Coordinates of C-alpha atoms and ligand atoms in Angstrom, one line a residue:
X77 CA -0.8 99.4 52.9
X78 CA -2.1 95.9 52.3
X79 CA -1.8 93.5 55.2
X80 CA -1.2 90.7 52.8
X81 CA 2.4 90.9 51.5
X82 CA 1.9 88.4 48.8
X83 CA -0.7 90.6 47.2
X84 CA 1.4 93.7 46.6
X85 CA 0.8 96.8 44.5
X86 CA 3.2 97.3 41.6
X87 CA 2.7 100.7 39.9
X88 CA -0.7 101.0 41.5
X89 CA -1.8 97.6 40.2
X90 CA -2.5 94.8 42.6
X91 CA -0.6 91.5 42.0
X92 CA -0.9 88.0 43.4
X93 CA 2.8 87.3 43.8
X94 CA 4.2 88.1 40.3
X95 CA 0.9 87.9 38.5
X96 CA -1.3 91.0 37.8
X97 CA -4.8 90.3 39.1
X98 CA -6.2 92.1 36.1
X99 CA -4.6 89.4 33.9
X100 CA -6.2 86.6 35.8
X101 CA -9.6 88.4 35.7
X102 CA -9.4 88.7 31.9
X103 CA -9.0 85.0 31.6
X104 CA -11.3 83.7 34.4
X105 CA -13.9 86.4 34.8
X106 CA -15.1 87.7 38.1
X107 CA -15.7 87.0 40.8
X108 CA -12.9 84.6 41.6
X109 CA -10.9 83.5 44.7
X110 CA -7.2 83.8 44.4
X111 CA -4.7 82.1 46.7
X112 CA -0.9 82.6 47.1
X113 CA 0.9 79.3 47.2
X114 CA 3.9 81.1 48.8
X115 CA 1.8 82.6 51.5
X116 CA 0.4 79.2 52.5
X117 CA 3.8 77.7 52.6
X118 CA 5.2 80.5 54.6
X119 CA 2.5 80.3 57.2
X120 CA 2.9 76.5 57.5
X121 CA 6.7 76.9 57.9
X122 CA 6.2 79.6 60.6
X123 CA 4.3 77.0 62.6
X124 CA 6.8 74.3 61.9
X125 CA 9.6 76.5 63.1
X126 CA 7.8 77.7 66.2
X127 CA 7.2 74.1 67.3
X128 CA 10.5 72.7 66.0
X129 CA 11.9 71.9 69.5
X130 CA 8.7 70.0 70.4
X131 CA 7.3 66.7 69.1
X132 CA 4.4 68.2 67.1
X133 CA 1.9 67.1 64.5
X134 CA 0.4 69.9 62.5
X135 CA -3.1 68.9 61.4
X136 CA -4.4 71.6 59.0
X137 CA -8.2 72.2 59.7
X138 CA -9.5 71.2 56.3
X139 CA -12.8 73.0 56.8
X140 CA -11.1 76.4 56.4
X141 CA -10.3 75.7 52.8
X142 CA -10.6 72.2 51.3
X143 CA -9.4 72.9 47.8
X144 CA -7.2 70.0 46.5
X145 CA -4.5 72.4 45.5
X146 CA -4.4 73.9 49.0
X147 CA -4.4 70.4 50.6
X148 CA -1.8 69.2 48.2
X149 CA 0.5 72.2 49.0
X150 CA 0.3 71.4 52.7
X151 CA 0.6 67.6 52.2
X152 CA 3.9 68.1 50.4
X153 CA 5.1 70.1 53.4
X154 CA 4.3 67.2 55.7
X155 CA 1.0 68.5 57.1
X156 CA -1.7 66.2 58.6
X157 CA -5.3 67.1 58.6
X158 CA -8.0 67.9 61.1
X159 CA -11.3 66.8 59.5
X160 CA -14.9 67.1 60.6
X161 CA -16.6 64.7 58.1
X162 CA -16.1 61.7 55.9
X163 CA -16.0 64.0 52.9
X164 CA -13.0 65.8 54.4
X165 CA -11.2 62.5 55.0
X166 CA -11.7 61.7 51.4
X167 CA -10.4 65.2 50.4
X168 CA -7.4 64.9 52.6
X169 CA -6.6 61.4 51.4
X170 CA -7.1 62.4 47.7
X171 CA -4.5 65.2 48.2
X172 CA -2.0 62.8 49.6
X173 CA -2.3 63.3 53.4
X174 CA -1.6 60.0 55.0
X175 CA -4.3 58.5 57.2
X176 CA -2.0 58.3 60.2
X177 CA -1.8 62.1 60.2
X178 CA -5.5 62.6 60.3
X179 CA -7.5 63.6 63.5
X180 CA -11.2 63.4 63.3
X181 CA -13.3 66.1 65.1
X182 CA -17.0 66.8 65.0
X183 CA -20.1 66.4 67.3
X184 CA -22.2 64.1 65.1
X185 CA -20.0 61.5 63.5
X186 CA -22.3 58.8 62.0
X187 CA -21.7 55.0 62.1
X188 CA -20.8 55.1 58.4
X189 CA -18.2 57.8 58.9
X190 CA -16.7 56.1 61.9
X191 CA -16.3 52.8 60.1
X192 CA -14.7 54.5 57.2
X193 CA -12.2 56.4 59.4
X194 CA -11.4 53.1 61.2
X195 CA -10.7 51.3 58.0
X196 CA -8.5 54.1 56.7
X197 CA -6.5 53.9 60.0
X198 CA -6.6 57.5 61.1
X199 CA -4.4 58.8 64.0
X200 CA -7.2 59.5 66.4
X201 CA -10.9 60.3 67.0
X202 CA -11.5 63.5 68.9
X203 CA -14.6 62.4 70.7
X204 CA -17.1 65.0 71.6
X205 CA -19.5 63.0 73.8
X206 CA -20.0 59.8 75.8
X207 CA -22.6 58.3 73.4
X208 CA -20.1 58.9 70.6
X209 CA -17.3 56.8 72.2
X210 CA -19.8 54.0 72.8
X211 CA -20.7 53.9 69.1
X212 CA -17.0 54.0 68.1
X213 CA -16.4 51.0 70.5
X214 CA -19.3 49.0 68.9
X215 CA -18.1 49.7 65.4
X216 CA -14.4 49.1 66.1
X217 CA -15.3 45.8 67.8
X218 CA -17.4 44.7 64.8
X219 CA -14.5 45.6 62.4
X220 CA -11.9 44.1 64.7
X221 CA -10.0 47.4 64.9
X222 CA -8.7 49.5 67.8
X223 CA -9.9 53.1 67.9
X224 CA -7.4 55.6 69.3
X225 CA -9.3 58.4 71.0
X226 CA -8.9 61.7 72.8
X227 CA -11.9 63.4 74.4
X228 CA -12.5 66.9 73.3
X229 CA -12.5 68.8 76.6
X230 CA -14.7 71.8 77.1
X231 CA -12.6 73.8 79.5
X232 CA -15.2 76.5 80.2
X233 CA -12.9 79.3 79.0
X234 CA -14.1 82.6 77.4
X235 CA -12.3 83.0 74.0
X236 CA -13.3 86.7 73.6
X237 CA -14.3 86.1 70.0
X238 CA -17.5 86.4 68.1
X239 CA -20.3 84.3 69.7
X240 CA -20.8 82.2 66.6
X241 CA -17.2 81.0 66.6
X242 CA -16.7 80.6 70.3
X243 CA -16.7 76.9 71.3
X244 CA -15.0 76.5 74.7
X245 CA -17.7 77.8 77.1
X246 CA -19.9 75.4 79.0
X247 CA -23.0 76.6 77.1
X248 CA -21.4 75.5 73.7
X249 CA -22.3 72.2 72.2
X250 CA -18.7 71.0 71.8
X251 CA -16.8 68.5 73.9
X252 CA -17.1 67.0 77.3
X253 CA -17.2 69.4 80.3
X254 CA -13.9 69.3 82.1
X255 CA -15.7 68.6 85.4
X256 CA -17.0 65.3 83.9
X257 CA -13.8 64.4 82.1
X258 CA -12.3 61.9 84.6
X259 CA -15.5 59.9 84.7
X260 CA -15.8 59.9 80.9
X261 CA -12.2 58.6 80.5
X262 CA -12.8 55.9 83.1
X263 CA -15.9 54.7 81.2
X264 CA -14.2 54.9 77.8
X265 CA -11.1 53.0 79.0
X266 CA -13.4 50.1 80.0
X267 CA -15.0 49.9 76.5
X268 CA -13.8 47.2 74.1
X269 CA -11.5 48.2 71.2
X270 CA -10.9 51.7 72.5
X271 CA -7.4 53.0 73.2
X272 CA -7.4 56.2 75.2
X273 CA -4.4 58.1 74.1
X274 CA -4.8 61.8 74.6
X275 CA -6.8 64.9 75.4
X276 CA -8.1 67.5 73.0
X277 CA -9.2 71.1 73.3
X278 CA -10.3 73.8 70.8
X279 CA -11.9 76.9 72.3
X280 CA -12.8 78.9 69.3
X281 CA -11.7 80.8 66.2
X282 CA -10.2 84.2 65.4
X283 CA -8.6 84.6 68.9
X284 CA -6.6 87.8 69.1
X285 CA -5.1 87.2 72.5
X286 CA -3.0 84.5 74.1
X287 CA -4.6 84.6 77.6
X288 CA -7.6 82.3 76.7
X289 CA -5.2 79.7 75.2
X290 CA -3.1 79.9 78.3
X291 CA -6.0 79.4 80.6
X292 CA -7.3 76.5 78.6
X293 CA -3.9 74.8 78.4
X294 CA -3.3 75.2 82.1
X295 CA -6.6 73.4 82.8
X296 CA -5.7 70.7 80.3
X297 CA -2.2 70.2 81.9
X298 CA -3.8 69.6 85.2
X299 CA -6.3 67.2 83.7
X300 CA -3.4 65.2 82.1
X301 CA -1.8 64.9 85.5
X302 CA -5.1 63.7 87.0
X303 CA -5.8 61.2 84.2
X304 CA -2.3 59.7 84.6
X305 CA -3.0 59.4 88.3
X306 CA -6.2 57.5 87.3
X307 CA -4.0 55.1 85.3
X308 CA -4.5 56.3 81.8
X309 CA -1.6 56.4 79.4
X310 CA -1.8 59.9 78.0
X311 CA 0.7 60.6 75.2
X312 CA -1.1 63.1 73.0
X313 CA -2.3 66.6 73.6
X314 CA -4.3 68.2 70.8
X315 CA -4.5 71.9 71.4
X316 CA -6.8 72.8 68.5
X317 CA -6.6 75.8 66.3
X318 CA -8.0 79.3 66.7
X319 CA -5.2 81.7 66.3
X320 CA -6.6 84.8 64.6
X321 CA -5.4 86.8 61.6
X322 CA -5.4 90.6 60.9
X323 CA -8.5 91.5 59.0
X324 CA -8.3 95.2 59.9
X325 CA -6.0 96.4 62.6
X326 CA -6.0 93.5 65.0
X327 CA -2.7 92.9 66.7
X328 CA -2.3 89.2 66.5
X329 CA 0.3 87.3 68.6
X330 CA 3.0 85.7 66.4
X331 CA 3.0 81.9 65.9
X332 CA 6.2 81.9 67.9
X333 CA 4.5 83.5 70.9
X334 CA 1.5 81.1 70.6
X335 CA 3.9 78.2 70.5
X336 CA 5.8 79.5 73.5
X337 CA 2.5 79.6 75.6
X338 CA 1.7 76.0 74.5
X339 CA 5.2 74.7 75.3
X340 CA 5.3 76.6 78.7
X341 CA 2.0 75.0 79.8
X342 CA 2.3 71.6 78.3
X343 CA 5.9 70.9 77.3
X344 CA 6.9 69.2 80.6
X345 CA 4.2 66.5 80.1
X346 CA 6.2 64.7 77.4
X347 CA 3.4 64.4 75.0
X348 CA 3.1 64.7 71.3
X349 CA 1.4 68.0 70.7
X350 CA -1.2 68.2 67.8
X351 CA -2.1 71.6 66.5
X352 CA -5.1 72.3 64.2
X353 CA -4.6 75.7 62.6
X354 CA -7.0 76.7 59.8
X355 CA -7.6 80.4 59.5
X356 CA -4.0 81.3 60.4
X357 CA -2.7 79.2 57.6
X358 CA -5.1 80.2 54.9
X359 CA -6.9 83.4 55.8
X360 CA -4.4 86.0 54.6
X361 CA -3.2 83.7 51.8
X362 CA -6.3 84.4 49.7
X363 CA -8.6 87.2 48.4
X364 CA -11.8 87.5 46.5
X365 CA -11.6 89.5 43.3
X366 CA -14.8 91.1 42.1
X367 CA -16.1 93.6 39.6
X368 CA -18.1 96.7 40.1
X369 CA -21.4 96.3 38.3
X370 CA -23.0 99.6 39.1
X371 CA -22.4 102.7 41.2
X372 CA -25.8 103.7 42.4
X373 CA -26.6 107.0 44.1
X374 CA -29.3 106.6 46.7
X375 CA -31.0 109.3 48.7
X376 CA -28.5 109.2 51.5
X377 CA -25.6 107.2 50.3
X378 CA -23.7 105.8 47.4
X379 CA -23.8 102.1 46.7
X380 CA -21.1 100.1 45.1
X381 CA -22.8 97.1 43.7
X382 CA -20.5 94.1 43.1
X383 CA -20.7 90.9 41.1
X384 CA -19.7 89.0 44.2
X385 CA -22.4 88.4 46.9
X386 CA -23.1 86.8 50.2
X387 CA -23.4 83.5 48.5
X388 CA -19.7 83.8 47.5
X389 CA -18.5 85.2 50.9
X390 CA -20.9 84.9 53.8
X391 CA -18.6 86.1 56.6
X392 CA -19.8 89.8 56.7
X393 CA -23.5 88.8 56.9
X394 CA -23.0 85.8 59.2
X395 CA -20.3 87.1 61.6
X396 CA -20.5 90.8 61.0
X397 CA -16.9 90.3 59.8
X398 CA -14.8 93.1 58.5
X399 CA -12.9 92.6 55.3
X400 CA -10.7 95.2 53.7
X401 CA -11.9 96.2 50.2
X402 CA -9.2 97.6 47.9
X403 CA -9.1 98.8 44.3
X404 CA -7.2 96.4 42.1
X405 CA -6.1 99.3 39.9
X406 CA -5.7 102.6 41.7
X407 CA -6.8 105.0 39.0
X408 CA -7.7 107.9 41.1
X409 CA -6.3 108.8 44.5
X410 CA -9.7 110.4 45.5
X411 CA -11.4 108.6 48.3
X412 CA -15.1 108.1 48.5
X413 CA -17.5 106.6 51.0
X414 CA -19.7 103.8 49.8
X415 CA -22.0 101.1 51.0
X416 CA -20.5 98.0 49.3
X417 CA -23.1 95.5 48.5
X418 CA -23.7 92.3 46.4
X419 CA -26.3 91.3 43.9
X420 CA -28.3 88.8 46.1
X421 CA -31.9 89.7 47.0
X422 CA -31.2 90.0 50.7
X423 CA -30.5 93.2 52.7
X424 CA -27.9 91.2 54.5
X425 CA -25.9 91.0 51.3
X426 CA -23.7 93.8 52.4
X427 CA -19.9 93.6 52.6
X428 CA -19.3 97.1 54.2
X429 CA -21.2 100.1 55.2
X430 CA -19.9 103.7 54.9
X431 CA -16.5 102.4 53.7
X432 CA -13.9 104.8 52.4
X433 CA -12.1 103.5 49.4
X434 CA -10.6 104.7 46.1
X435 CA -13.3 106.2 43.9
X436 CA -14.6 103.4 41.7
X437 CA -16.8 103.1 38.6
X438 CA -18.6 100.4 36.8
X439 CA -16.2 97.8 35.4
X440 CA -13.5 98.4 38.0
X441 CA -12.0 95.4 39.8
X442 CA -11.9 95.3 43.6
X443 CA -10.2 92.9 45.9
X444 CA -11.9 91.7 49.1
X445 CA -9.0 90.9 51.3
X446 CA -8.3 88.1 53.8
X447 CA -10.7 85.6 52.2
X448 CA -8.5 82.5 52.0
X449 CA -10.2 80.8 55.0
X450 CA -14.0 80.3 55.4
X451 CA -14.5 81.9 52.0
X452 CA -15.0 79.5 49.1
X453 CA -15.8 76.6 51.4
X454 CA -18.9 78.4 52.7
X455 CA -20.1 79.5 49.3
X456 CA -23.5 78.5 47.9
X457 CA -25.4 78.8 44.7
X458 CA -28.2 80.9 46.3
X459 CA -30.0 82.9 43.6
X460 CA -28.6 80.3 41.1
X461 CA -25.3 82.1 41.1
X462 CA -22.4 79.9 40.1
X463 CA -19.7 79.1 42.7
X464 CA -16.8 81.4 42.1
X465 CA -13.8 79.7 40.6
X466 CA -10.6 79.4 42.6
X467 CA -7.1 80.3 41.3
X468 CA -3.7 79.5 42.8
X469 CA -0.7 81.6 42.1
X470 CA 2.9 80.6 42.6
X471 CA 5.6 83.1 41.5
X472 CA 4.8 84.0 37.9
X473 CA 2.5 81.1 37.3
X474 CA -1.2 80.7 38.0
X475 CA -3.8 78.0 37.5
X476 CA -7.5 77.6 37.9
X477 CA -7.8 75.1 40.8
X478 CA -11.6 75.0 40.6
X479 CA -13.6 75.9 37.6
X480 CA -16.7 78.0 37.6
X481 CA -19.5 75.4 37.1
X482 CA -21.8 75.8 34.1
X483 CA -25.4 76.8 34.4
X484 CA -26.3 73.5 32.7
X485 CA -24.5 71.4 35.3
X486 CA -26.2 73.2 38.2
X487 CA -29.7 72.9 36.7
X488 CA -29.2 69.3 35.6
X489 CA -28.3 68.3 39.2
X490 CA -32.1 68.6 39.8
X491 CA -34.6 66.1 38.4
X492 CA -38.3 66.1 37.9
X493 CA -40.2 63.0 39.1
X494 CA -41.9 61.2 36.3
X495 CA -45.2 61.2 38.2
X496 CA -45.3 65.0 38.1
Ligands
PLP182 C1 -12.6 75.0 63.0 C2 -11.7 74.2 63.8 C3 -10.3 74.3 63.8 C4 -9.6 75.5 63.1 O1 -9.9 76.7 63.6 P1 -9.2 78.0 63.0 O2 -9.8 79.1 63.8 O3 -9.5 78.1 61.6 O4 -7.7 77.8 63.3 C5 -9.5 73.5 64.6 N1 -10.1 72.5 65.3 C6 -11.4 72.3 65.3 C7 -11.9 71.1 66.1 C8 -12.3 73.1 64.6 O5 -13.6 72.9 64.7

């Protein structure tokens, strides 16, 4: 019944590949994130295959999950990186992703970050505004470097996704409006030490349909024709990320079908296509394993109180996201309806309301599914709760790929001024 085939049940016990989750829990404690190395590889290879007949650079969107073991897995497969900060460049480089496979997105790149990226020699800046390209030009001139750029184009397309992860409508803060694009390119091309090389678009995340991609790529294709007419040498089209995953029952187009749309709209333009998938590489390659602390009977409902909270996984409270919650060990086949909540002192710390799952008691393990992307990376220590450790499984092996920090380390990160 699970939608994540690398987390199968064997005799009613959930495994990550060939390792029982209960064995990992014994060693690491709960809550913890668990990633399947095989699932990550498979997802990457599906993209590779879907785009194999097209000059393509896959730039994994590091913000979805920046763990070094994850990045290293992808680096070994030849992946590049889409980064949104200097920290993410450092992460990608530390994991062995070459600078010439890094594209740099983000609306607020600072001078320090731009200089660092230029010195590293990244593939291109995805520029989000006119003032940004002026700053890049100034810094590149000072450093005697040439900055390769694409403008991120806001195509004014409705992505039909949650408002907080929609980025391609004219009211969103991202990119340059398509109506102003030709002027922006003209001005950028006149700036010193700027090499205009492409166009970039990313319309949002967790898209469940191909139509918005198709509409955006159509507009981008026309823009490329227009820009070439204006005399620009356009050789790169970055089509962003955004392909969704199944959290519940969403019918997601295959990577093959997604690639077919991109190639149909853009293939004839003879450009290198850059893709920036995040969620669709990692989302269903990871889960969050948590323990039941208490079962509490309220006046109207039963609460299942977990040792994982919104500080560990914020997607339900932030995006009203649905995550499947499954018993790690199915002891009883009886189903019960619970409100599934965390320990944090916020009413918003709720993973699911009126959810039917296997009857559970204190001490049981549960798996919150589809947490490989935008899970651990968005965690905080709110309520002085330690960041959940991360574990990677490959076949019959597993390793802790980020330790749970100690209380001491977290408290010692603060300091008290001596004048207090
Ligand atoms: C977040 C982001 C991505 C990745 O989006 P997914 O939905 O995780 O595939 C790609 N490109 C840019 C510019 C982003 O901001």
